[in-house]
Each structure stands twice: as C-alpha cells, then as structure tokens.
Tab-separated table of C-alpha atoms in Angstrom:
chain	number	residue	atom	x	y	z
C	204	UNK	CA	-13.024	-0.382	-23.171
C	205	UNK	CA	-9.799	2.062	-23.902
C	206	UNK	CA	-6.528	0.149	-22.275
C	207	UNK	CA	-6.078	3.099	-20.800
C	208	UNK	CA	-9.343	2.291	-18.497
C	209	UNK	CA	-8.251	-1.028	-17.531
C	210	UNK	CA	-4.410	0.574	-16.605
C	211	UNK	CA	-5.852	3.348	-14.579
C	212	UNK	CA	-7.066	1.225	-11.053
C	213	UNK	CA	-2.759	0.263	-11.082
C	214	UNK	CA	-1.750	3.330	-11.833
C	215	UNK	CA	-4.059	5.329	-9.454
C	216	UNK	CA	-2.491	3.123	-6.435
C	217	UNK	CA	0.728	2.974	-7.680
C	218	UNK	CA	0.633	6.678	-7.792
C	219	UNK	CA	-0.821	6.716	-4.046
C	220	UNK	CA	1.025	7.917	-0.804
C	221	UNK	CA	0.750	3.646	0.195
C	222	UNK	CA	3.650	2.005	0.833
C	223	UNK	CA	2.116	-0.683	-1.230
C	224	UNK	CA	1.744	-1.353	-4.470
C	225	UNK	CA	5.187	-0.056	-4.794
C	226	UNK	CA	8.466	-0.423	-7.319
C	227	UNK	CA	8.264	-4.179	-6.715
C	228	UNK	CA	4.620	-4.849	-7.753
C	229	UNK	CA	5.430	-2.347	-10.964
C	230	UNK	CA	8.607	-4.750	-11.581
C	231	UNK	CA	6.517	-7.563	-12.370
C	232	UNK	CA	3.688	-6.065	-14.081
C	233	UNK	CA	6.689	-4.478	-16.740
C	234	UNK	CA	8.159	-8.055	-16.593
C	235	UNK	CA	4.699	-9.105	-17.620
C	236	UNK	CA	4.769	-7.159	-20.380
C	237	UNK	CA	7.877	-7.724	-21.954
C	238	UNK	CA	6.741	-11.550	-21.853
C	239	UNK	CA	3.452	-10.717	-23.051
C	240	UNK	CA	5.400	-8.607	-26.094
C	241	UNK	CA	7.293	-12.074	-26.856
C	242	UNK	CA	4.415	-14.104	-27.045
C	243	UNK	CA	3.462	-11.614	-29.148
C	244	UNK	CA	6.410	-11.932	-31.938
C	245	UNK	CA	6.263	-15.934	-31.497
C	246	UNK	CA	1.921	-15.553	-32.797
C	247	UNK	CA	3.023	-13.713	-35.161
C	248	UNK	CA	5.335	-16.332	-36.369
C	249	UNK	CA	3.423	-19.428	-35.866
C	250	UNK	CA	0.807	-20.852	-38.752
C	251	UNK	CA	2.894	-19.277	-41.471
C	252	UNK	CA	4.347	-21.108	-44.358
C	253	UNK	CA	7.475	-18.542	-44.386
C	254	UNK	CA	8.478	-19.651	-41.125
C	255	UNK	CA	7.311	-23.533	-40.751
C	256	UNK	CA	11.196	-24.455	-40.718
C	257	UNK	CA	11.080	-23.039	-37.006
C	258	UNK	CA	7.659	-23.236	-35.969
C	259	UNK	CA	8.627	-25.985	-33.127
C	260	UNK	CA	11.109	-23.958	-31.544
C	261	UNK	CA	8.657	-21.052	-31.917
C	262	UNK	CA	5.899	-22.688	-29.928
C	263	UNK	CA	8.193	-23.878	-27.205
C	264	UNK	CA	9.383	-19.967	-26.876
C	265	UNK	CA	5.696	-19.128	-26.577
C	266	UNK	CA	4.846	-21.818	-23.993
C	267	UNK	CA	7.835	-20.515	-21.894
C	268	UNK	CA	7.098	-17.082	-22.504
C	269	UNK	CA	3.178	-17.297	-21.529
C	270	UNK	CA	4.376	-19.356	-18.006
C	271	UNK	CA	6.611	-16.432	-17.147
C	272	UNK	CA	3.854	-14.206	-17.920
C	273	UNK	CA	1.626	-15.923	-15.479
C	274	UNK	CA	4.410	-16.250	-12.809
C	275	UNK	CA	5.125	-12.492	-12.795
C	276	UNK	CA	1.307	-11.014	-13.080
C	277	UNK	CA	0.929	-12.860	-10.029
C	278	UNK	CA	4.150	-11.643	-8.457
C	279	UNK	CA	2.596	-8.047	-8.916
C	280	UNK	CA	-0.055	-9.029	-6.099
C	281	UNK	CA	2.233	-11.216	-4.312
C	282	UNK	CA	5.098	-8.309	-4.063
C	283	UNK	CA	2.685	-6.133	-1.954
C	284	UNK	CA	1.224	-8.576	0.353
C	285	UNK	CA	5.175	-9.129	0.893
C	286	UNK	CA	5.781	-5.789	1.954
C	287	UNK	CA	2.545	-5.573	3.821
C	288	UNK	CA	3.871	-8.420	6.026
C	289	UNK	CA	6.865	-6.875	6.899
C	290	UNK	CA	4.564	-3.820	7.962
C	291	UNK	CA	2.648	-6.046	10.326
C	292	UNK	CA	5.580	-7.542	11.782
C	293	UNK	CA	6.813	-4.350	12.885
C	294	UNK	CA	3.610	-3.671	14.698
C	295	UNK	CA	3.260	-6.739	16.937
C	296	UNK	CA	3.075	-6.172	20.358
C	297	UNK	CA	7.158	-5.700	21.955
C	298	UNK	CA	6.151	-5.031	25.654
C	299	UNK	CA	7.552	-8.348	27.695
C	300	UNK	CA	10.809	-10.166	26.256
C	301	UNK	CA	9.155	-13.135	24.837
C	302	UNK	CA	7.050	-10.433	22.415
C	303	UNK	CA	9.659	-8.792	21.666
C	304	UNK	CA	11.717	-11.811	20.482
C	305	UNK	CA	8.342	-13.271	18.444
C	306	UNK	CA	8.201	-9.746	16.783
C	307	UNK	CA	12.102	-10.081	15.917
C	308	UNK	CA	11.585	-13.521	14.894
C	309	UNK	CA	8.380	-12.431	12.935
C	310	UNK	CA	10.357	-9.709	11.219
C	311	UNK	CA	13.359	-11.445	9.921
C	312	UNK	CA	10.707	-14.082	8.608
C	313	UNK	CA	8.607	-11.544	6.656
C	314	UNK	CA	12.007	-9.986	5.120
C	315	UNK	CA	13.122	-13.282	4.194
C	316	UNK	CA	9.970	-13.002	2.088
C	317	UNK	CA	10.115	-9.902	0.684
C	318	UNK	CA	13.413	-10.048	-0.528
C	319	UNK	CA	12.790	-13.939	-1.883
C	320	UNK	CA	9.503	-12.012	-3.710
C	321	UNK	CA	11.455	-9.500	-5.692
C	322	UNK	CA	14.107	-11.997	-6.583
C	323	UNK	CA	11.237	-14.291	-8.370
C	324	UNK	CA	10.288	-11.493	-10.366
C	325	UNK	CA	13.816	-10.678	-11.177
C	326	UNK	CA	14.806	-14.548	-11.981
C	327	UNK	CA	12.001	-14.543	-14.420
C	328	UNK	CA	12.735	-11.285	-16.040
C	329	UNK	CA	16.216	-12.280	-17.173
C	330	UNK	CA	14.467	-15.537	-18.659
C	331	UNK	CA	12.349	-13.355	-20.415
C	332	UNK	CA	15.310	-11.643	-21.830
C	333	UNK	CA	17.040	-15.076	-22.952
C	334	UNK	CA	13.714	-16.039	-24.618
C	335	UNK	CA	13.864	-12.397	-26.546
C	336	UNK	CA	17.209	-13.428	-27.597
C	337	UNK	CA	15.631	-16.203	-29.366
C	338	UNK	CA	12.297	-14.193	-30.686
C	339	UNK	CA	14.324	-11.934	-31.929
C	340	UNK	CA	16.930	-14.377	-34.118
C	341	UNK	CA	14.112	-16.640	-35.167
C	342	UNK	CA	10.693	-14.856	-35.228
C	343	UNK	CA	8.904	-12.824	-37.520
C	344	UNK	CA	11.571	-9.939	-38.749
C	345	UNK	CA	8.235	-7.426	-39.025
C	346	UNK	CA	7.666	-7.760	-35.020
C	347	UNK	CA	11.056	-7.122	-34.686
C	348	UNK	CA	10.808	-3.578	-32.840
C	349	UNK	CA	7.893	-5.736	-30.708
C	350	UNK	CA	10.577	-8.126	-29.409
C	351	UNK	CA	13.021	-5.402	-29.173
C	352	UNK	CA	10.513	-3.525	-26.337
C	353	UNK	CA	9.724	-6.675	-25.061
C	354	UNK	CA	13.249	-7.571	-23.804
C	355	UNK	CA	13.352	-3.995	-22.609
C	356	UNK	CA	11.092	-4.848	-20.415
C	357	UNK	CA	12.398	-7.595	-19.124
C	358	UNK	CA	15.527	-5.854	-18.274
C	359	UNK	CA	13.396	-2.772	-16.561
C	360	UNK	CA	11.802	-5.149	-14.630
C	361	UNK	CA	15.211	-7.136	-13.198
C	362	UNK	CA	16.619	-3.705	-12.416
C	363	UNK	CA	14.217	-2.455	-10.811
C	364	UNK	CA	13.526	-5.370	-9.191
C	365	UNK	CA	16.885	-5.976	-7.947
C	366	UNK	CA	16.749	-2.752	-6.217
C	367	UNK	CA	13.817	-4.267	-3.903
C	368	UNK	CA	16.223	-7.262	-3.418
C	369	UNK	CA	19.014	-4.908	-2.559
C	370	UNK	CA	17.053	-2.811	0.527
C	371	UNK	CA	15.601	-5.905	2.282
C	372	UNK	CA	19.372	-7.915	2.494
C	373	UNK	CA	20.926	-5.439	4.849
C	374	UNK	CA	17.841	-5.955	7.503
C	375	UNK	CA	18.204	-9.733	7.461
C	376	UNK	CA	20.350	-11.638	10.569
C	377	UNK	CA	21.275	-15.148	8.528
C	378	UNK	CA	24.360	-14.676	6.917
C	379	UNK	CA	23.986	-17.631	4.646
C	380	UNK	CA	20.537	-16.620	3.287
C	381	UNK	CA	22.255	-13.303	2.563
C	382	UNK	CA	25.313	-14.778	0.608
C	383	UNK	CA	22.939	-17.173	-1.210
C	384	UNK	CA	20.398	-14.675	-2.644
C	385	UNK	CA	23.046	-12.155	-3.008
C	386	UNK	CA	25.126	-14.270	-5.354
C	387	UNK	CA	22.066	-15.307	-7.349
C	388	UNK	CA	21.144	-11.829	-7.505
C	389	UNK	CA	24.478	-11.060	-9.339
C	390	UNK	CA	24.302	-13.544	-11.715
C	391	UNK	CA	20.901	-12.705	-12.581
C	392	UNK	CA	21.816	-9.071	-12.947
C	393	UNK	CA	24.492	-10.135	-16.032
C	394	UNK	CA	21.688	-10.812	-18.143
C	395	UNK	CA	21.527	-6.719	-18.184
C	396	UNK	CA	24.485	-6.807	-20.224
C	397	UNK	CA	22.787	-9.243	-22.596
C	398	UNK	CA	19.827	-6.976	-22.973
C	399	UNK	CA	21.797	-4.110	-23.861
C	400	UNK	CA	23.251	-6.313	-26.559
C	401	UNK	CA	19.952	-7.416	-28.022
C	402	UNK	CA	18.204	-3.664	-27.752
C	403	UNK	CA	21.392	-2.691	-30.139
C	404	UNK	CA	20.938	-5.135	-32.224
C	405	UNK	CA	17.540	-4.677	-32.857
C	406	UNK	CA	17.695	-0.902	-33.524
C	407	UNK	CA	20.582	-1.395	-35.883
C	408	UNK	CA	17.463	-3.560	-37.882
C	409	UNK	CA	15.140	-1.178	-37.834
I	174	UNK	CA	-10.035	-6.991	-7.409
I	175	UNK	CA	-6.136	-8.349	-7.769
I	176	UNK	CA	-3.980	-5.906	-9.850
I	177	UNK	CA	-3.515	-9.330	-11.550
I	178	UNK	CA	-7.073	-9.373	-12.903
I	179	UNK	CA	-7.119	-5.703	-13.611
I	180	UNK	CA	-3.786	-6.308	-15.788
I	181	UNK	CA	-4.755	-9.067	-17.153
I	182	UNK	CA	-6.651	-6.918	-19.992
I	183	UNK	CA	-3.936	-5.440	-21.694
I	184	UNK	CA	-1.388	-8.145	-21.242
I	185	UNK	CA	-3.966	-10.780	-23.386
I	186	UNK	CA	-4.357	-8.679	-26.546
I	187	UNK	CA	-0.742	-7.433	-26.005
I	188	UNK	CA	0.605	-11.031	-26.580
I	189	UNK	CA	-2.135	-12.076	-28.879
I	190	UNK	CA	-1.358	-11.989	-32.499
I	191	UNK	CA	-2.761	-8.911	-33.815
I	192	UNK	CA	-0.092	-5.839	-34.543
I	193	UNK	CA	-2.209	-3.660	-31.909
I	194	UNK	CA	-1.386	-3.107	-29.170
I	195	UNK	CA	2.184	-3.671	-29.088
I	196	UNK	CA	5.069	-2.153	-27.927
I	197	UNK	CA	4.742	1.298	-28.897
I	198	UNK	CA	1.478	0.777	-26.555
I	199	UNK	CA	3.124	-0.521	-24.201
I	200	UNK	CA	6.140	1.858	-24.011
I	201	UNK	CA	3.596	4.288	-23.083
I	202	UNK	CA	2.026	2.318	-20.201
I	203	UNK	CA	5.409	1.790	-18.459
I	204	UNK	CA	6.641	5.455	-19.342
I	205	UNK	CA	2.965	5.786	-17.147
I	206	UNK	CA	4.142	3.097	-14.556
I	207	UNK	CA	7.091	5.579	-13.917
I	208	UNK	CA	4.975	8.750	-13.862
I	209	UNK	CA	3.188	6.910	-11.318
I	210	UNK	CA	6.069	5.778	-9.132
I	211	UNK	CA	7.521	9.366	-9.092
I	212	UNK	CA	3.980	10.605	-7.836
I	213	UNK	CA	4.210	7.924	-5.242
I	214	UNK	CA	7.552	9.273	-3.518
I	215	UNK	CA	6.190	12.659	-3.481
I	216	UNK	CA	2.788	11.733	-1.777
I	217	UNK	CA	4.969	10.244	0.383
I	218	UNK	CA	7.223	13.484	1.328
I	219	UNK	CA	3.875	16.140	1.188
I	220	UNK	CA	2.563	16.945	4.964
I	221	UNK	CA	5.164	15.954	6.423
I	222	UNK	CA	7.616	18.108	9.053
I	223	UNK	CA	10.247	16.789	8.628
I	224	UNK	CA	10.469	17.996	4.594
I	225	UNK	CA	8.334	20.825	4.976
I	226	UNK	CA	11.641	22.560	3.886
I	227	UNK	CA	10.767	21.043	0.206
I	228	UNK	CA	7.217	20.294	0.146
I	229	UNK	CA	6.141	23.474	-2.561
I	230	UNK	CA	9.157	22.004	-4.914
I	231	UNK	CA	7.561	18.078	-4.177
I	232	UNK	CA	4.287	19.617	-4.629
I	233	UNK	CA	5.561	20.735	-8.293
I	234	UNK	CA	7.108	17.442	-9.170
I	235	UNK	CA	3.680	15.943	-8.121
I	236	UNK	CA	1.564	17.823	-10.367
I	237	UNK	CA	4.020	17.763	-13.193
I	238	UNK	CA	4.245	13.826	-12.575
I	239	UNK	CA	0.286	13.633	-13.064
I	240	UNK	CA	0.345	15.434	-15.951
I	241	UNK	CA	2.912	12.807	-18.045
I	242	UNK	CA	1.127	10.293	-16.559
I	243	UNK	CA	-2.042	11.237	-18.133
I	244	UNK	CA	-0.362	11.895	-21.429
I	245	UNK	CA	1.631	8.694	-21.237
I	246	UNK	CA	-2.230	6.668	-20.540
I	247	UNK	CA	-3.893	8.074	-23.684
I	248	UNK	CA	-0.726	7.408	-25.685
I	249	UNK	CA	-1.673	3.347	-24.859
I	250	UNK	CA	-4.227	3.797	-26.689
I	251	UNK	CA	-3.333	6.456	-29.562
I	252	UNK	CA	-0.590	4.335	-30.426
I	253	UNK	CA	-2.835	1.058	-31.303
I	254	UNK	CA	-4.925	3.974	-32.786
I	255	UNK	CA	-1.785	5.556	-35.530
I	256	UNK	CA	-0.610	2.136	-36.479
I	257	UNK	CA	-4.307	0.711	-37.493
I	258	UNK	CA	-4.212	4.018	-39.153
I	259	UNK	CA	-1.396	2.777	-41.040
I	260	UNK	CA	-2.695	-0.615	-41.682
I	261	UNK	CA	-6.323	1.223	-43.224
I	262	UNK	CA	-4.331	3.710	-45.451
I	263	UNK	CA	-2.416	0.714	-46.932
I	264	UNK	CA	-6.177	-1.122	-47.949
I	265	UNK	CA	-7.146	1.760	-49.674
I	266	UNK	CA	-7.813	1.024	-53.576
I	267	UNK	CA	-5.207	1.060	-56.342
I	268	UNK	CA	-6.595	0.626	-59.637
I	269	UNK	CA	-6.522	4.304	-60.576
I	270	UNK	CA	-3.418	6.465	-60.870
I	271	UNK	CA	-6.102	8.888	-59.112
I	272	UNK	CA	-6.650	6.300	-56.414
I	273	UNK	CA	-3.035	5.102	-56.201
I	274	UNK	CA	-2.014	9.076	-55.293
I	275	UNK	CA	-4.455	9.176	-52.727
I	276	UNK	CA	-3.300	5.760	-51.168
I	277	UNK	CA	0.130	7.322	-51.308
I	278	UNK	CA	-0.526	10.160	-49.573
I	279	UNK	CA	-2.688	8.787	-47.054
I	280	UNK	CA	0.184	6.274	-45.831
I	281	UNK	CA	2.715	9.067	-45.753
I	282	UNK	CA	-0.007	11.304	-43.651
I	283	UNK	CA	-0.576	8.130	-41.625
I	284	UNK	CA	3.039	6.610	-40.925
I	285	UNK	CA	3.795	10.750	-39.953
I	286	UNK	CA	1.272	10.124	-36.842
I	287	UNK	CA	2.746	7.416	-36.199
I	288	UNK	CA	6.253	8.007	-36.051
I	289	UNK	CA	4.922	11.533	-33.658
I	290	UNK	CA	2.887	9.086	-31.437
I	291	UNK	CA	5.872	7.011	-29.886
I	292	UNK	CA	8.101	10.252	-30.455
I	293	UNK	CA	5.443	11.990	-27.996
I	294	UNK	CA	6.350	9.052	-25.449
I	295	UNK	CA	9.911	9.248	-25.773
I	296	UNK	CA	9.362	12.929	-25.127
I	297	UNK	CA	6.900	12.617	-22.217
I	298	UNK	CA	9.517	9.822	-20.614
I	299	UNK	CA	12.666	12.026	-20.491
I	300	UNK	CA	10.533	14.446	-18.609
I	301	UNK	CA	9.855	11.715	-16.326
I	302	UNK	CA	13.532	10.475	-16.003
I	303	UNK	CA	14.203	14.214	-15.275
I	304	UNK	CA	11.165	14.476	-12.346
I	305	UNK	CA	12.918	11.120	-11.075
I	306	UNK	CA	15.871	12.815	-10.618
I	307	UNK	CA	14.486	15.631	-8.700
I	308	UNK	CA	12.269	13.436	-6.614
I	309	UNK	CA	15.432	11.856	-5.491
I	310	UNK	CA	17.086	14.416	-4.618
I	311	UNK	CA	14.668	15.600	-2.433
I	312	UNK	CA	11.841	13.329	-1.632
I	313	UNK	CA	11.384	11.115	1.335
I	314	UNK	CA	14.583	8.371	1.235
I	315	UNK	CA	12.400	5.680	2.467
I	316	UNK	CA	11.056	5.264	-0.949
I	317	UNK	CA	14.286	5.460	-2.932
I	318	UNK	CA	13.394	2.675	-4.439
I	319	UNK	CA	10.173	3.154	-5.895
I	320	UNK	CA	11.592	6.565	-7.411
I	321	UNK	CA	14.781	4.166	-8.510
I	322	UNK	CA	12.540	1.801	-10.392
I	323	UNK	CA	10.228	4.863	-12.008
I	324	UNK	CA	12.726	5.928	-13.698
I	325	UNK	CA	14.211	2.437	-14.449
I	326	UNK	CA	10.531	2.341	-16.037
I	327	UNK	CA	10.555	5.735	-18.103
I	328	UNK	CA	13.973	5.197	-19.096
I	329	UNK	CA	12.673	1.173	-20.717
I	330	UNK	CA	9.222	3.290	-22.545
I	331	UNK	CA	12.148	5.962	-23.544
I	332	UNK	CA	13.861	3.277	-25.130
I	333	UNK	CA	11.329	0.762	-26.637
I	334	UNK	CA	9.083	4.443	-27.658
I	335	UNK	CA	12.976	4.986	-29.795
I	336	UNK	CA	12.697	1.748	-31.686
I	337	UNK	CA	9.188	2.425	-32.976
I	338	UNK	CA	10.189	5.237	-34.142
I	339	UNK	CA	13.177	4.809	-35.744
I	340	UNK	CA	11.030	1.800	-37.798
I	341	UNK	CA	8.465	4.229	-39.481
I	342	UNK	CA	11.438	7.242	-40.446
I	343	UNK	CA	12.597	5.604	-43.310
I	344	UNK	CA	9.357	4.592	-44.902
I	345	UNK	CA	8.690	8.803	-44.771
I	346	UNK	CA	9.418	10.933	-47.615
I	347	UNK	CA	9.337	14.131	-46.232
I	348	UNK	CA	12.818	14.446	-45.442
I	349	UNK	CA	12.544	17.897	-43.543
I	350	UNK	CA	10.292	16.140	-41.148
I	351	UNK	CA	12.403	12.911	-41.220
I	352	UNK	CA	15.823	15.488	-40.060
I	353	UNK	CA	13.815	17.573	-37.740
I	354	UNK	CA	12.063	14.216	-35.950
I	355	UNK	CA	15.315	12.316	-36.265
I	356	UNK	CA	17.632	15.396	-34.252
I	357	UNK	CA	14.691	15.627	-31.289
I	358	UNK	CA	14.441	11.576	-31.030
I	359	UNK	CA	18.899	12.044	-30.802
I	360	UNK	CA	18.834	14.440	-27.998
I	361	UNK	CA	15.700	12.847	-25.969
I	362	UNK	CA	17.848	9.498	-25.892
I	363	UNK	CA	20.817	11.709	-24.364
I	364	UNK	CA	18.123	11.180	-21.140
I	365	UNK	CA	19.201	7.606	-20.899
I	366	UNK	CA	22.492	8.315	-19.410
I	367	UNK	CA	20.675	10.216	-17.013
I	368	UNK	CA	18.549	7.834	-15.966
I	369	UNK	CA	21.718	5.197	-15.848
I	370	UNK	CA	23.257	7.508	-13.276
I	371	UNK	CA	19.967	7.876	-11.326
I	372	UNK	CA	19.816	4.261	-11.088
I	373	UNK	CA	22.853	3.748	-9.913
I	374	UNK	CA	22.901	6.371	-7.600
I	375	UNK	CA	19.641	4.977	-6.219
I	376	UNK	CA	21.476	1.426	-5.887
I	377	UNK	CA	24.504	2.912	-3.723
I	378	UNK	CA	22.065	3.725	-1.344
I	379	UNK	CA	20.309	0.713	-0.960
C-alpha cells in the first residue's frame, strides 16, 4: 500500500473542524519521525566493517532512539484524549455550589494533564535532537541529509509542542505546578538553538 | 483504530535500513501535517457569525490548503519513487562504452527527478507557511495554536525538503538546470523567516 494511504486517516482528521487531533497530536507524530529518521542513519551504520570502531555507541543511539519513538507515537493518541478531557470537564453539571466546585476542581485536573501531555512530547523531542547530534558525528556520512531531517523534526515537534504547553499554563490555579513546568519548558526549548546548529552543519556537508 | 497504529506504517520502514523512504519522504508528510493543520483552523472559522466577515477569504485558504496537502501526500511516495530511480540507473551495465553512455545518462535523467521531487516540497511548503500566515490573521484565535504548529511543520519539510536537494545538485551536470534549481531553492528558503515570525507571533499570544 502507497504511504500516502496509510497517512491519509491522520491527515483527514487532522484536517477536520475537531478540536481534536490537533497541533499537539501532530507534535508527536513529527517527533516520531525525526526518531524514526535516526534509527534510520544508526541501521545504516550498524553490520558494516567501515564503521565497527563505533558500532557500540551506534546501537545504544538506536535503542534510545526506537524508545523515544515509541513514547511519542503514543503521545499522538494520548495528546487528544488530553484535550478531550479538558472538554468534558467544562461540561459537567455547575447548577448547586458543590458542582460547580467538582467541575472547577475537575478542570484544573484535566489542564494539569494537558499541559503535562505536550511537555512529554516536547522532553522527548529535544532528546531526539541530542541523539541526532550524535548520528550525525558518528553515523554513516551517506545518511547524512537523513539525520539532518530527522533532527528537524525533532525541533518541529518541541516547538510546536511547546506552544500547547504555553496555552494550557495561564488556565491553571497552582502556582508551583506553573513555575515547575514552566522552567522545564525553557530549558527544553534551548535545545532549539542546538538544532539550528546541527541543521547548518549538516547542509554545509552536503 | 489509534492514530498510533495507523502511523505506525510509515514510521517502521522509515527507520528501517533501506534508503527509501527517508527524509525527503518524510519532509513531504509533515509539509502535509501542516497543510492539514491550516485546513483545521479554517474548518474551524467557516459557518460561523461571528467571522462571517472573512469566511469567502477562509473558504480560499481552505481549498488552497487541500490542494498542497494532496500534492505534499503523493510526494511521500514519489520521493521513495526518484531515489530508487537513482539507485536502478546506477545498476545498469557497464561493459560497453555504448552501455556506459546510457548508464550515464540515465543517472543524470534520474538524479534531475530527484533533485525536482524534494524541490516540489520545498515549493509546496512555502505556500503553506504563506496560507499559515493568512489563516492567522484571520481565522478563529481559539486554534492559534494548531495554525502555529502547521506552519512550525511546513517550515521543518521546507527545511529537511532543502537538504535533499542541495545533496543531488552537485552530482548534476547540467549546469543551467543546476543555476536555475539552485536560485528557486534560495528564494523558497527566504519563507523560513516568515514562518520564524509566524511562530513567534503565534507564541505572544499564547
């Protein structure tokens, strides 16, 4: 079957006037590929003679690589269900007081969630991009323009990402959850910078 | 069916180690992830009062927005499709001058497709980072960022379409076609400043 087939069921909801699947689902699947594309360089790699002086530190890129691919095709799924609790929070019942305080309650819980979701797939995009930065030094030179997409990705996927992150943290009441995630979200987002770096450094090898 | 399953395709043989599909493929299937997302905000704003004021110029952006997308899908595939091209014109017998002219010209006919293929993504992606713009502008703020992350996705296939590019000009002979290729790939990466100020122009609002 074309890859285009197996794309099109994503794309056709993505594309969809439903909330969900949305930016965040779309972060991880593009975080999914950029790991796929360095599991990609490190096969490439492995098994030949040219290369056998790194072929340990090769395999433990791919192992790493291939558990942040699982992690992040599963945040695709896991981003919408997110969002869609948030949705149903916001339609419980809000008639007496004690509703009303469950559905506050209920909200701030859900958008704990979905900002905690989006974050995950963020986190493991900007390992993906630190496990480029190895592909790329050690791997296969002819899958260099491979690694090269694969790490732009990565950083596609934390950016966009970190946007989701960055419209749930106004909504939420607890101050320290706030200043927690917010500070881990900046120091995730310097990995952009180390992206950039790679990306250059790869086209100036091509 | 999880989106993870229906993923799940694409991402195996994209980190398996065969040359096809890589990230010229997959540069095309997030340049389609963007298309998507950009759709998504306007199916969001149509048939709805409150934009009716903009709903024939959303209505444009949509069907515009379809039509990369369904470029960018087929260009998974035609990408996988030029490079084995490549790969077959190279396996072509040499033993004859006769047959070593024909192999010649076959892998400069072959590596031209595919240095248009990812050149047609890069192309079909600054259209989207444009869209993205407009969609902004004017489409329902509630799904800022979606729109933020679609073009945070056509501006990544932009860039990783670039690199795959730039790898098959210099094996080319044809130096008018290198020049004329070489100018268009210059001025469709002048798009990813664009997209850099969408994105953060989308963030400011968050």
């Amino acid at each position: 079957m074309p890859f285009e087939d197996t794309l099109q069921p994503f794309l056709n909801e993505l594309a969809s006037g439903t909330p969900t699947p949305g930016g965040g689902s779309a972060a991880a699947a593009v975080g999914a590929m950029g790991a796929a594309l360095v599991s990609m360089v490190c096969n490439l790699t492995i098994g030949r003679a040219k290369y056998a002086g790194v072929e340990m530190q090769i395999k433990d890129i791919l192992a790493q690589s291939q558990t942040l691919r699982a992690e992040l095709t599963q945040l695709v799924d896991a981003d919408a269900a997110a969002f869609n609790a948030v949705m149903a929070a916001f339609r419980l019942p809000k008639t007496t007081d004690q509703e009303k305080a469950a559905r506050r309650e209920a909200i701030q819980t859900a958008t704990k969630k979905a900002t905690l979701t989006p974050l995950a797939t963020a986190r493991a995009c900007a390992q993906v991009i630190e496990l480029g930065q190895l592909a790329a030094a050690k791997g296969n030179p002819n899958a260099i323009s491979d690694v090269g997409a694969g790490v732009v990705f990565a950083q596609a996927g934390l950016k966009a990402a970190a946007l989701n992150v960055l419209i749930n943290l106004p909504s939420i009441k607890d101050e320290g959850f706030v200043s927690t995630h917010r500070a881990e979200l900046d120091h995730i987002l310097t990995k952009h910078n180390l992206a950039d770096q790679i990306y250059e450094s790869v086209k100036s090898k091509t």
